[in-house]
PDB file of C-alpha atoms in Angstrom:
ATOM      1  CA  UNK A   1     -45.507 -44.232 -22.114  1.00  0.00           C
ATOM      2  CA  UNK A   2     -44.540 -43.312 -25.463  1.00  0.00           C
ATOM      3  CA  UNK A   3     -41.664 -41.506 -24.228  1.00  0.00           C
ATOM      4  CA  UNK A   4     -40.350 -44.699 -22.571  1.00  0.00           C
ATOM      5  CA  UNK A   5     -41.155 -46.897 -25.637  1.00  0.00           C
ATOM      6  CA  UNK A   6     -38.562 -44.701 -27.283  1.00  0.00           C
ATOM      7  CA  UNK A   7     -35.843 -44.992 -25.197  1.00  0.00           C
ATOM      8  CA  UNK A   8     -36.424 -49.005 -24.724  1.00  0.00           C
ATOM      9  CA  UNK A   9     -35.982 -49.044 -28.539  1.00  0.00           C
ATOM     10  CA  UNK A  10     -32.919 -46.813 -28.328  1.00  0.00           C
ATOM     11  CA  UNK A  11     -31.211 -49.574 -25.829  1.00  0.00           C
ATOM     12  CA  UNK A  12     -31.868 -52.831 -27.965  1.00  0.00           C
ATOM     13  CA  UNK A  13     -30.483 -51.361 -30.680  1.00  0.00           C
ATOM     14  CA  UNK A  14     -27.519 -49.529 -29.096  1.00  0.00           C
ATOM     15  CA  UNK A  15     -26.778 -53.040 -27.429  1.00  0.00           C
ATOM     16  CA  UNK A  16     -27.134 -55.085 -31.288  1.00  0.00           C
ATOM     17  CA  UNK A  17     -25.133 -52.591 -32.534  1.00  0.00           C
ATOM     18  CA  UNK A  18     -22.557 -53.040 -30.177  1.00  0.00           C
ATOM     19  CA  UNK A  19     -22.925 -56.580 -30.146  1.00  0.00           C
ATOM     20  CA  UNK A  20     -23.074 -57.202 -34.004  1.00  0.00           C
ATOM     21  CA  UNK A  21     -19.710 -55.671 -35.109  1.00  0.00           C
ATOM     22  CA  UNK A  22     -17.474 -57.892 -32.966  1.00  0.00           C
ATOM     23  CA  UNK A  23     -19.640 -60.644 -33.878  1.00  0.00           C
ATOM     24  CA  UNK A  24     -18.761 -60.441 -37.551  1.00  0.00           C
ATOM     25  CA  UNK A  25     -15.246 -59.421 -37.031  1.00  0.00           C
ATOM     26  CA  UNK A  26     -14.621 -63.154 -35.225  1.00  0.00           C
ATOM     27  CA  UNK A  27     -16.209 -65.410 -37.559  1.00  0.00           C
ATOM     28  CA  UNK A  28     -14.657 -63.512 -41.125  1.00  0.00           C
ATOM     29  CA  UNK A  29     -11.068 -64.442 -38.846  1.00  0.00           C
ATOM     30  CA  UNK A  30     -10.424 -67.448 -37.567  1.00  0.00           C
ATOM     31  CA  UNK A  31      -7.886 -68.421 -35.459  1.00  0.00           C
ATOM     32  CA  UNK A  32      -4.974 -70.061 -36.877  1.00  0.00           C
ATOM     33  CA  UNK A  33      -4.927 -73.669 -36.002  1.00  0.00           C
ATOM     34  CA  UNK A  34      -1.334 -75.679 -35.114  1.00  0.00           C
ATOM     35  CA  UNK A  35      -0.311 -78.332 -37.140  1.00  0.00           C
ATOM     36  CA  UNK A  36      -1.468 -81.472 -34.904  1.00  0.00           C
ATOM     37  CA  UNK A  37      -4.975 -80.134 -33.611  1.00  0.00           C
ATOM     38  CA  UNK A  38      -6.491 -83.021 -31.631  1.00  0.00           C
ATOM     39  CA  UNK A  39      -9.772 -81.662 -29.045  1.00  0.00           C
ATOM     40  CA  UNK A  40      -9.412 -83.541 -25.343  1.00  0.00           C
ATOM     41  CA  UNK A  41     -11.656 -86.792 -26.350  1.00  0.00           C
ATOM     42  CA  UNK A  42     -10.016 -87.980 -29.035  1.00  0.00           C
ATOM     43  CA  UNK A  43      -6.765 -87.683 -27.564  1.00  0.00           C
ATOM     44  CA  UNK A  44      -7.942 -89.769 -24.552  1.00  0.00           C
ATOM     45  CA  UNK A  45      -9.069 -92.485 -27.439  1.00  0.00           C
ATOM     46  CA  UNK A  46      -6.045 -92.133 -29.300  1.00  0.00           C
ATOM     47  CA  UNK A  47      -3.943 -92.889 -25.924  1.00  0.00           C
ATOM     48  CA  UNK A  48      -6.123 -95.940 -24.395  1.00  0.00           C
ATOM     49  CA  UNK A  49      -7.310 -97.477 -27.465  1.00  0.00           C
ATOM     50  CA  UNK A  50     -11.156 -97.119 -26.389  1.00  0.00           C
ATOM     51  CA  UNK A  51     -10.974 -97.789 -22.660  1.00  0.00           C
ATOM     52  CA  UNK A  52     -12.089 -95.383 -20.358  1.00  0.00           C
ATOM     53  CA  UNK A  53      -9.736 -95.010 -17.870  1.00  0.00           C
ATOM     54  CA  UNK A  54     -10.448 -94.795 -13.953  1.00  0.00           C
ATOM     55  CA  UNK A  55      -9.887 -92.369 -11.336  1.00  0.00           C
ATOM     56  CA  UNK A  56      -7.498 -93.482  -8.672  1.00  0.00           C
ATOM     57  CA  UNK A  57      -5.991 -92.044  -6.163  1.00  0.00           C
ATOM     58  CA  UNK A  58      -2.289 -94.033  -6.618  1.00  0.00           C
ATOM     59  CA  UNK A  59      -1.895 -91.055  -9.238  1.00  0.00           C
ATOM     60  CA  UNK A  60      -1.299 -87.723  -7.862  1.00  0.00           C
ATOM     61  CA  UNK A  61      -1.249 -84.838 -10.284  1.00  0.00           C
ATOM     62  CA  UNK A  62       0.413 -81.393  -8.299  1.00  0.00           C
ATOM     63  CA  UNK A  63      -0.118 -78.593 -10.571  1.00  0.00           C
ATOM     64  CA  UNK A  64      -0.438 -74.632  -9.423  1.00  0.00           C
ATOM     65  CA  UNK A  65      -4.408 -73.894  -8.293  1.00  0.00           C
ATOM     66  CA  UNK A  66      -3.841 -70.813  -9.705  1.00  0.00           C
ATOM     67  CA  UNK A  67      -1.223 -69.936 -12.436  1.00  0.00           C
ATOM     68  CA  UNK A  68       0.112 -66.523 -12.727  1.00  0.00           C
ATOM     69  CA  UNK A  69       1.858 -66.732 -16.235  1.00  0.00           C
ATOM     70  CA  UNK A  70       0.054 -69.567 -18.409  1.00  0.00           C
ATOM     71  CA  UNK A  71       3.357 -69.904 -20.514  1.00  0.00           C
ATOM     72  CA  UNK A  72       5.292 -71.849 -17.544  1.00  0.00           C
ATOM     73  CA  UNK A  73       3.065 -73.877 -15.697  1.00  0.00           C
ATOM     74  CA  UNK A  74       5.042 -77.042 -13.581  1.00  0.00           C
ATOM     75  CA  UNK A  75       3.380 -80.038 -13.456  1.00  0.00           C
ATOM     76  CA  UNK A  76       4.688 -83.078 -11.773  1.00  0.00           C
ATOM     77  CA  UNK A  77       3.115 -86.570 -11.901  1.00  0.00           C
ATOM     78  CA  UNK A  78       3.326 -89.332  -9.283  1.00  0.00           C
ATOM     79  CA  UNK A  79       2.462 -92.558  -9.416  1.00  0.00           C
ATOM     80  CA  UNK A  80       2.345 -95.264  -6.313  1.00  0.00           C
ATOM     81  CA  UNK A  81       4.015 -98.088  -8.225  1.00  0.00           C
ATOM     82  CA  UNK A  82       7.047-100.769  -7.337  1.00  0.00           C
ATOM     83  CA  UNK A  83       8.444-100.252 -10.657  1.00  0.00           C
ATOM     84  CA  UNK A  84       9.268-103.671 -10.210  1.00  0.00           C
ATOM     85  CA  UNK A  85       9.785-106.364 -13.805  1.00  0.00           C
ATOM     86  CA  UNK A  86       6.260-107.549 -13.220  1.00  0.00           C
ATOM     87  CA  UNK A  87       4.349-104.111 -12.469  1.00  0.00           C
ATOM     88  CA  UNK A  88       5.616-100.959 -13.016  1.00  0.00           C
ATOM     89  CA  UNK A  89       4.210 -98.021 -15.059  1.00  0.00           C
ATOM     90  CA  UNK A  90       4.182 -98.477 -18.894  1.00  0.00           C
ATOM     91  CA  UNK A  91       3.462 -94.630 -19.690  1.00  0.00           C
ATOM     92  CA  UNK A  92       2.032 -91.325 -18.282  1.00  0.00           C
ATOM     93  CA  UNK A  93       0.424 -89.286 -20.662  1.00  0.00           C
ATOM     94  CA  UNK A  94       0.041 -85.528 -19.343  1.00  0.00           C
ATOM     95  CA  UNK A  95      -3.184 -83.347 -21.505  1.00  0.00           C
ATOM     96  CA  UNK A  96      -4.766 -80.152 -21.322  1.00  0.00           C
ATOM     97  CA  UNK A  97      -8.633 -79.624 -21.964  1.00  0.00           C
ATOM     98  CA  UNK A  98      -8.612 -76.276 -23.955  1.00  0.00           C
ATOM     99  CA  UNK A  99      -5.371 -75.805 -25.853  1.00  0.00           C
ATOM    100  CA  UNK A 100      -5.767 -76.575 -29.668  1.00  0.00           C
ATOM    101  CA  UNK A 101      -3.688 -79.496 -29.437  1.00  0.00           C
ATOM    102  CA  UNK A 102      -4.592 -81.206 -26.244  1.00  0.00           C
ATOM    103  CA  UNK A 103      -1.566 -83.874 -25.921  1.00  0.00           C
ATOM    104  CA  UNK A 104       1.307 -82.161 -24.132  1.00  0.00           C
ATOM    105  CA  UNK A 105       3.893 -84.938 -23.538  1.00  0.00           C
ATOM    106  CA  UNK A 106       3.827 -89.199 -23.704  1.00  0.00           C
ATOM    107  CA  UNK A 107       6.579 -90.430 -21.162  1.00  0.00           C
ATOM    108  CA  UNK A 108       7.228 -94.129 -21.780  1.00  0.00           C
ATOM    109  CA  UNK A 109       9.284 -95.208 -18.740  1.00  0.00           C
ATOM    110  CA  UNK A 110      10.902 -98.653 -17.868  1.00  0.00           C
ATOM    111  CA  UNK A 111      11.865-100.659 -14.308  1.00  0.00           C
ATOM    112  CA  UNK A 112      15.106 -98.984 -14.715  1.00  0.00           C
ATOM    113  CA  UNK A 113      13.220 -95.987 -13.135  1.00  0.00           C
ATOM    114  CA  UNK A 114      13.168 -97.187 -10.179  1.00  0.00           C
ATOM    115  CA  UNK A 115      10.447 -94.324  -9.025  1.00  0.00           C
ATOM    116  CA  UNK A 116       7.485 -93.477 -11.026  1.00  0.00           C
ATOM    117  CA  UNK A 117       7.757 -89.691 -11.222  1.00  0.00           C
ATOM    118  CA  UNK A 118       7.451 -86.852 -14.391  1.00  0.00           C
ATOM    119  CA  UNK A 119       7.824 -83.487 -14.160  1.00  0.00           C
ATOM    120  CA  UNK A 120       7.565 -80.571 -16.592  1.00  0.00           C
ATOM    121  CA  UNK A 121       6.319 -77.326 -17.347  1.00  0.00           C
ATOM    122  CA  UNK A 122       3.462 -76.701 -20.143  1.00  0.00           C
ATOM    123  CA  UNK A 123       1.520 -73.983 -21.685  1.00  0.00           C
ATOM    124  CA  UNK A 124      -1.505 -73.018 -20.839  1.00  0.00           C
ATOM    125  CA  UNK A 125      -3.654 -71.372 -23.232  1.00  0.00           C
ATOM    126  CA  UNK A 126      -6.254 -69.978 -20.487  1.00  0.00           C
ATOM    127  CA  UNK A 127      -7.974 -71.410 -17.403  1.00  0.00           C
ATOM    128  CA  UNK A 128      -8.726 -75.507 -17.810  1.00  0.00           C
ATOM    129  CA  UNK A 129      -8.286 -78.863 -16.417  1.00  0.00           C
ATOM    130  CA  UNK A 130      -4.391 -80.366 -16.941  1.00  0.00           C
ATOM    131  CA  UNK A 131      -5.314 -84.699 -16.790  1.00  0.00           C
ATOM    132  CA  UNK A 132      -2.597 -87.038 -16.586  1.00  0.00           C
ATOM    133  CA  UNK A 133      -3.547 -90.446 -17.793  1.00  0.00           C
ATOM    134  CA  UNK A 134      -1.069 -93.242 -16.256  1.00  0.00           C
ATOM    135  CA  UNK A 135      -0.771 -97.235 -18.269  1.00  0.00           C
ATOM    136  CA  UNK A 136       0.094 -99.839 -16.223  1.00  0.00           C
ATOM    137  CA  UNK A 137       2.159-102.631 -17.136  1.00  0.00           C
ATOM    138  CA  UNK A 138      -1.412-104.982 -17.065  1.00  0.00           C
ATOM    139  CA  UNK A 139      -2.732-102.572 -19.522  1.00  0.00           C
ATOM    140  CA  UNK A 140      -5.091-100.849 -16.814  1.00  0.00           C
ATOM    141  CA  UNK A 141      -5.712 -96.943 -17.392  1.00  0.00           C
ATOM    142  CA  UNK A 142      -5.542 -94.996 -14.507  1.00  0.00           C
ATOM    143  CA  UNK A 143      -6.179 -91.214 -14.528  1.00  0.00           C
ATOM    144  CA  UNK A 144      -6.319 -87.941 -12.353  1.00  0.00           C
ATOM    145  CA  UNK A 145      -7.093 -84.038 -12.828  1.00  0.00           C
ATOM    146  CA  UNK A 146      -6.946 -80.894 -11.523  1.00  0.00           C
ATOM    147  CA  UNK A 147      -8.207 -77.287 -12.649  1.00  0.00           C
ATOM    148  CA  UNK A 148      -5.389 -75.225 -13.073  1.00  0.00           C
ATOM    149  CA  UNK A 149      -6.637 -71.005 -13.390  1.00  0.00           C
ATOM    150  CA  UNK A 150      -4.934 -68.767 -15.728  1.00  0.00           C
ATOM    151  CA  UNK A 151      -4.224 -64.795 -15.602  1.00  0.00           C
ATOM    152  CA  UNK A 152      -2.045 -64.538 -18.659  1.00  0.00           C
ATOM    153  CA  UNK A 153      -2.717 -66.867 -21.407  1.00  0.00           C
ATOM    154  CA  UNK A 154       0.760 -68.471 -22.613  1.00  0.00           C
ATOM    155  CA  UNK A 155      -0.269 -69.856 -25.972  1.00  0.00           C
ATOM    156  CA  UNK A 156       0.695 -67.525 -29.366  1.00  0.00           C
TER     157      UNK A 156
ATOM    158  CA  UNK B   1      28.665 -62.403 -27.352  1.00  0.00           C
ATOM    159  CA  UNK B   2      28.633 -65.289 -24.773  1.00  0.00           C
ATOM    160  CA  UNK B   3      27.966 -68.132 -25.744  1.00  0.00           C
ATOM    161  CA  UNK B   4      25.152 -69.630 -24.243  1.00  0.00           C
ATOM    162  CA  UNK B   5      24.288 -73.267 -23.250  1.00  0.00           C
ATOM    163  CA  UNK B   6      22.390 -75.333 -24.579  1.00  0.00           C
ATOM    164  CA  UNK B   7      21.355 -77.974 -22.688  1.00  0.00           C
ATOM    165  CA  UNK B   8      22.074 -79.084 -19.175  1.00  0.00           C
ATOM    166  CA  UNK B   9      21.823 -82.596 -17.696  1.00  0.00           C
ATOM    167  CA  UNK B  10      21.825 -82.351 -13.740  1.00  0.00           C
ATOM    168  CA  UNK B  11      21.759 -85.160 -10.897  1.00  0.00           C
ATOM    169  CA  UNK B  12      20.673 -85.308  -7.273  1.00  0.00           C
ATOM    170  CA  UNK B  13      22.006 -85.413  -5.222  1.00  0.00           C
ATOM    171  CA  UNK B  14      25.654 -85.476  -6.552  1.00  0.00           C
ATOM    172  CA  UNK B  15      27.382 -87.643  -4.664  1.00  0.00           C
ATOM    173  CA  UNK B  16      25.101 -91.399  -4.878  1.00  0.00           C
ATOM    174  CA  UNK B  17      26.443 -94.816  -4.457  1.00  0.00           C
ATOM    175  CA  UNK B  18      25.776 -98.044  -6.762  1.00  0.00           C
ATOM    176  CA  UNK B  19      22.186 -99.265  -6.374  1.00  0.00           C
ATOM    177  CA  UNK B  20      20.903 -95.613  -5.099  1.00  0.00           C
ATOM    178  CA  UNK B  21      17.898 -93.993  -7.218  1.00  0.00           C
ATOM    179  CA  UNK B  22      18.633 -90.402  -8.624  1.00  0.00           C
ATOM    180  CA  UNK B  23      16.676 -87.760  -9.792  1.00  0.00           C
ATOM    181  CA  UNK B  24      17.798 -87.088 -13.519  1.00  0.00           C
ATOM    182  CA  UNK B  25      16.340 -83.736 -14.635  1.00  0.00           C
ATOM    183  CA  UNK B  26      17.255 -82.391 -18.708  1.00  0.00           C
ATOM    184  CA  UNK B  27      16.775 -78.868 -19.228  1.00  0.00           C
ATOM    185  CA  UNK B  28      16.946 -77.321 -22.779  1.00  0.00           C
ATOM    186  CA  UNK B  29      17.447 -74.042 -24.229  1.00  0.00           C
ATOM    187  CA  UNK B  30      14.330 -74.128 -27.025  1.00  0.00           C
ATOM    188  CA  UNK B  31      11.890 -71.415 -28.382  1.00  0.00           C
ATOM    189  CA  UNK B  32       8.942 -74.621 -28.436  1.00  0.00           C
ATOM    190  CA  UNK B  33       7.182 -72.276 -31.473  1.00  0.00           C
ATOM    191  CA  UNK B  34       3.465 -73.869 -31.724  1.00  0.00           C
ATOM    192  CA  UNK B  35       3.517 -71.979 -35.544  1.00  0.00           C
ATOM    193  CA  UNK B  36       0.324 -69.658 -33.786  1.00  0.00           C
ATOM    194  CA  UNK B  37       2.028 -67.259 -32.679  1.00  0.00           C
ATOM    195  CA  UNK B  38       2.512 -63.859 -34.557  1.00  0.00           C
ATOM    196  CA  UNK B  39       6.176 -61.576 -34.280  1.00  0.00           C
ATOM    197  CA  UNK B  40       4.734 -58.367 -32.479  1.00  0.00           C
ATOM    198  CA  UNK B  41       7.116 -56.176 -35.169  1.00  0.00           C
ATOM    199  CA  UNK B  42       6.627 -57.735 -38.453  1.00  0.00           C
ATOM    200  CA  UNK B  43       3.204 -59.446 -37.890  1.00  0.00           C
ATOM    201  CA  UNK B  44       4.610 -63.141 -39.585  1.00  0.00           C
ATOM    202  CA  UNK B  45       3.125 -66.214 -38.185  1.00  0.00           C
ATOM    203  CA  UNK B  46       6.558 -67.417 -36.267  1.00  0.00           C
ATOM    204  CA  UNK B  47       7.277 -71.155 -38.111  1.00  0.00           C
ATOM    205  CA  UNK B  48       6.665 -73.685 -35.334  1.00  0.00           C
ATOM    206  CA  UNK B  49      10.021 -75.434 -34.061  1.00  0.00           C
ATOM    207  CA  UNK B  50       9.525 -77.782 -31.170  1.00  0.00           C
ATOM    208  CA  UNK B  51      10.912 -80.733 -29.361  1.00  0.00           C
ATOM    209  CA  UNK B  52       9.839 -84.212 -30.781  1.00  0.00           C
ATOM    210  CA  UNK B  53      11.080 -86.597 -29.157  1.00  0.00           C
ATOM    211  CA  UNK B  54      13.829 -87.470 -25.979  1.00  0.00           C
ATOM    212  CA  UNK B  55      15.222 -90.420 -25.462  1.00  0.00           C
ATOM    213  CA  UNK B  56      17.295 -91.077 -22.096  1.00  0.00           C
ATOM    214  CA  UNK B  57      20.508 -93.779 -22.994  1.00  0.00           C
ATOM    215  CA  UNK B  58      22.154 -95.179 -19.935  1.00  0.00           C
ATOM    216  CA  UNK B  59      25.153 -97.991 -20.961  1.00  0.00           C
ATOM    217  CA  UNK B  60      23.544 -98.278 -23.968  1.00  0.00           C
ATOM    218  CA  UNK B  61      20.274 -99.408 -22.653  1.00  0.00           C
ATOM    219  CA  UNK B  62      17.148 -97.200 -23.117  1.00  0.00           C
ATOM    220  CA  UNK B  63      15.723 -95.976 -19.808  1.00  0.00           C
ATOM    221  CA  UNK B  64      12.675 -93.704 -21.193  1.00  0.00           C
ATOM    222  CA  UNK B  65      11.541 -92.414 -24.384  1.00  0.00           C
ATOM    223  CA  UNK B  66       9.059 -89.303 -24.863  1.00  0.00           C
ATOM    224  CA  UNK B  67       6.829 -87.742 -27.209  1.00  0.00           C
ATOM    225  CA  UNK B  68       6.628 -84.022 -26.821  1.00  0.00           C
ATOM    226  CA  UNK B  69       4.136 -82.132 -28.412  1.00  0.00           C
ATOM    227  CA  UNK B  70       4.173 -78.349 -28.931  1.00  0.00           C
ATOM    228  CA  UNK B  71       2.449 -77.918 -25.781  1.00  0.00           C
ATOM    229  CA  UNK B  72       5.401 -77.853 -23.786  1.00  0.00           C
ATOM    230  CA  UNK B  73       6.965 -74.360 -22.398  1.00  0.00           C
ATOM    231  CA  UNK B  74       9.379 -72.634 -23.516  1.00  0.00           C
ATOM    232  CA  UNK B  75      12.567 -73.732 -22.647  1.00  0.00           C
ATOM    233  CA  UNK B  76      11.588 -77.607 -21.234  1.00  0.00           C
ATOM    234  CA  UNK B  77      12.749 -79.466 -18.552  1.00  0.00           C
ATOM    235  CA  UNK B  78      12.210 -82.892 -18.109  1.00  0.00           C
ATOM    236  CA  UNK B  79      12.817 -84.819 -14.348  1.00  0.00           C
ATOM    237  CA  UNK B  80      12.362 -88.080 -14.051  1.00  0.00           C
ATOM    238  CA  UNK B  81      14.086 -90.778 -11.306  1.00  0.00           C
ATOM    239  CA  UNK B  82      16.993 -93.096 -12.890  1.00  0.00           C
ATOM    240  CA  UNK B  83      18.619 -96.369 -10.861  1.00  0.00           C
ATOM    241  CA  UNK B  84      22.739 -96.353 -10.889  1.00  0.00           C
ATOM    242  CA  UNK B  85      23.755 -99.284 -11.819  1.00  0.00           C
ATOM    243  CA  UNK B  86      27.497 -98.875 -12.474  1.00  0.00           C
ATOM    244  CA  UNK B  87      29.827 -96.924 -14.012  1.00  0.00           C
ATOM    245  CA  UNK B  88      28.783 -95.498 -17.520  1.00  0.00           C
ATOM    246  CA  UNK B  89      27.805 -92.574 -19.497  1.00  0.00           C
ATOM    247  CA  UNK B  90      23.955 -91.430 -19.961  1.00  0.00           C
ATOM    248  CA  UNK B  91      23.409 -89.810 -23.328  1.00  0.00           C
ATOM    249  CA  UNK B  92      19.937 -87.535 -23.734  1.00  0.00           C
ATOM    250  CA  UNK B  93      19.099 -87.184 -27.056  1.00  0.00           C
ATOM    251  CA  UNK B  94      16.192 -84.927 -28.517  1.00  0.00           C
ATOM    252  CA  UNK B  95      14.975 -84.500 -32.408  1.00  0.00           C
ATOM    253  CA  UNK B  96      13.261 -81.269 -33.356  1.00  0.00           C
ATOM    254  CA  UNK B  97      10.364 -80.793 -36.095  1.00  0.00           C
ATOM    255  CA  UNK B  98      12.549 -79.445 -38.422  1.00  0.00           C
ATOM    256  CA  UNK B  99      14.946 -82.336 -38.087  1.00  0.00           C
ATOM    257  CA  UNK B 100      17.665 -80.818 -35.858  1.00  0.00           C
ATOM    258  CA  UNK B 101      19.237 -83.376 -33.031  1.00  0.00           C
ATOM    259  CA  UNK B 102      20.941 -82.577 -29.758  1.00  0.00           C
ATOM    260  CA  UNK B 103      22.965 -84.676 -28.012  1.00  0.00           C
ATOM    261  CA  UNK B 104      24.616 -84.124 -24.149  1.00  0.00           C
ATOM    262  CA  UNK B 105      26.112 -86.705 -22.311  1.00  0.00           C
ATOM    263  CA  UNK B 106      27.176 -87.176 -18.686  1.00  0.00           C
ATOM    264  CA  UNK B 107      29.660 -89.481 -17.064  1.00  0.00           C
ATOM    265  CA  UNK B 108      28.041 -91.915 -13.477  1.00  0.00           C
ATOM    266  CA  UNK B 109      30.850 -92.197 -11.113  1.00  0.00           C
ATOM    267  CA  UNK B 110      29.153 -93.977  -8.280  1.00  0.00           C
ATOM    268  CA  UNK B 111      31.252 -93.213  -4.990  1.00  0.00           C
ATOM    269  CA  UNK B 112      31.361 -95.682  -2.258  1.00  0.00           C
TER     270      UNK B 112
END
């Protein structure tokens, strides 16, 4: 018994040792921040004013299930829209969950579109959800998602 | 050294009458910088330098305006669908961080 006492105690601390180090290392650095950090939720405020918007299925979000290289990820947004005086599509709004500054791109289109389509590539900073949030010309938010995985991180 | 391009404005298809709706896409040549990253030689944080804004100009009209945020990859492209509505010129502009602008234009000859 006392034998295996001893080697119990040998493990804990082998493991806290292990553990502690790295531990240390990333709280005394922190990762530099970008200039306009903004987390996921108060983007979403910032862009519809309070509202929460609604999932709908006259967005479609097509986006890469899994994402070799994070730096160049496509994204294309589509909404189901007339694009007609009266109703078209005000803005789509396309945000990541994890990256430090969750707003990738505001489009602000017109009728003169004629289609209501955006497409782009982003950075991805590692595996997370890419949202598009769409404003109608009534002021109704719609919104849809999709979780995108990432091999290579493309941020830094 | 060649020099290289900097931006690129294309159209599809390339032959579209009056009336038809197009698919504009802008592509630029951009290092997007988010001011995180570190040079791998001389460890310096790398300044950040990225796209703030496009604006898409058709006959003096403005079709779409964008924010862009640092997110974006490196060298962007932006697609989007445009009505022809006449002859004219479409003018993409785009305004960096550090307060450089771009401009490219491209002549609409609607055929037919």
């Amino acid at each position: 018994m006392q034998r295996r006492d001893f080697f119990k105690k040998l493990g804990t601390a082998a493991a806290v040792a292990a553990v502690v180090p790295t531990m240390s290392f990333a709280a005394s650095a922190p990762k530099p921040t970008g200039p306009n950090k903004m987390d996921f939720k108060t983007a979403v405020d910032v862009i519809t004013g309070g509202k929460t918007p609604k999932k709908s299925s006259k967005v479609k979000l097509k986006a890469p299930e899994i994402a070799e290289n994070g730096a160049v990820v496509p994204v294309t947004v589509t909404v189901d829209s007339p694009m007609t005086a009266s109703n078209y599509v005000k803005a789509i709004h396309i945000l990541n969950g994890k990256n430090s500054n969750a707003r990738c791109i505001d489009v602000f289109l017109t009728p003169a579109n004629g289609k209501a389509m955006f497409s782009t590539r982003i950075k991805l900073g590692g595996t997370q959800d890419v949202t598009a949030i769409v404003e109608l010309s009534d002021g109704t938010f719609l919104m849809a998602s999709q979780s995108v995985k990432v091999t290579i991180g493309g941020c830094g | 050294m060649a020099q290289t391009r900097k931006s690129l404005i294309k159209i599809k298809p390339k032959r579209y009458k009056d009336g038809e709706i197009v698919k504009v896409s802008f592509m630029v040549m951009h290092p997007m910088a988010t001011g995180m990253g570190k040079d791998k030689k001389t460890k310096k944080i790398i300044p950040a330098k990225y796209i703030n804004s496009v604006k898409f100009v058709y006959n003096g009209k403005e079709i779409t305006h964008m924010t862009v945020w640092e997110s974006l990859s490196v060298n962007p492209v932006f697609t989007m669908y445009m009505k022809i509505t006449g002859k004219g010129k479409l003018v993409v502009t785009y305004t960096d961080n550090t307060g450089e602008v771009h401009e490219k234009s491209k002549k609409i000859k609607p055929r037919g």
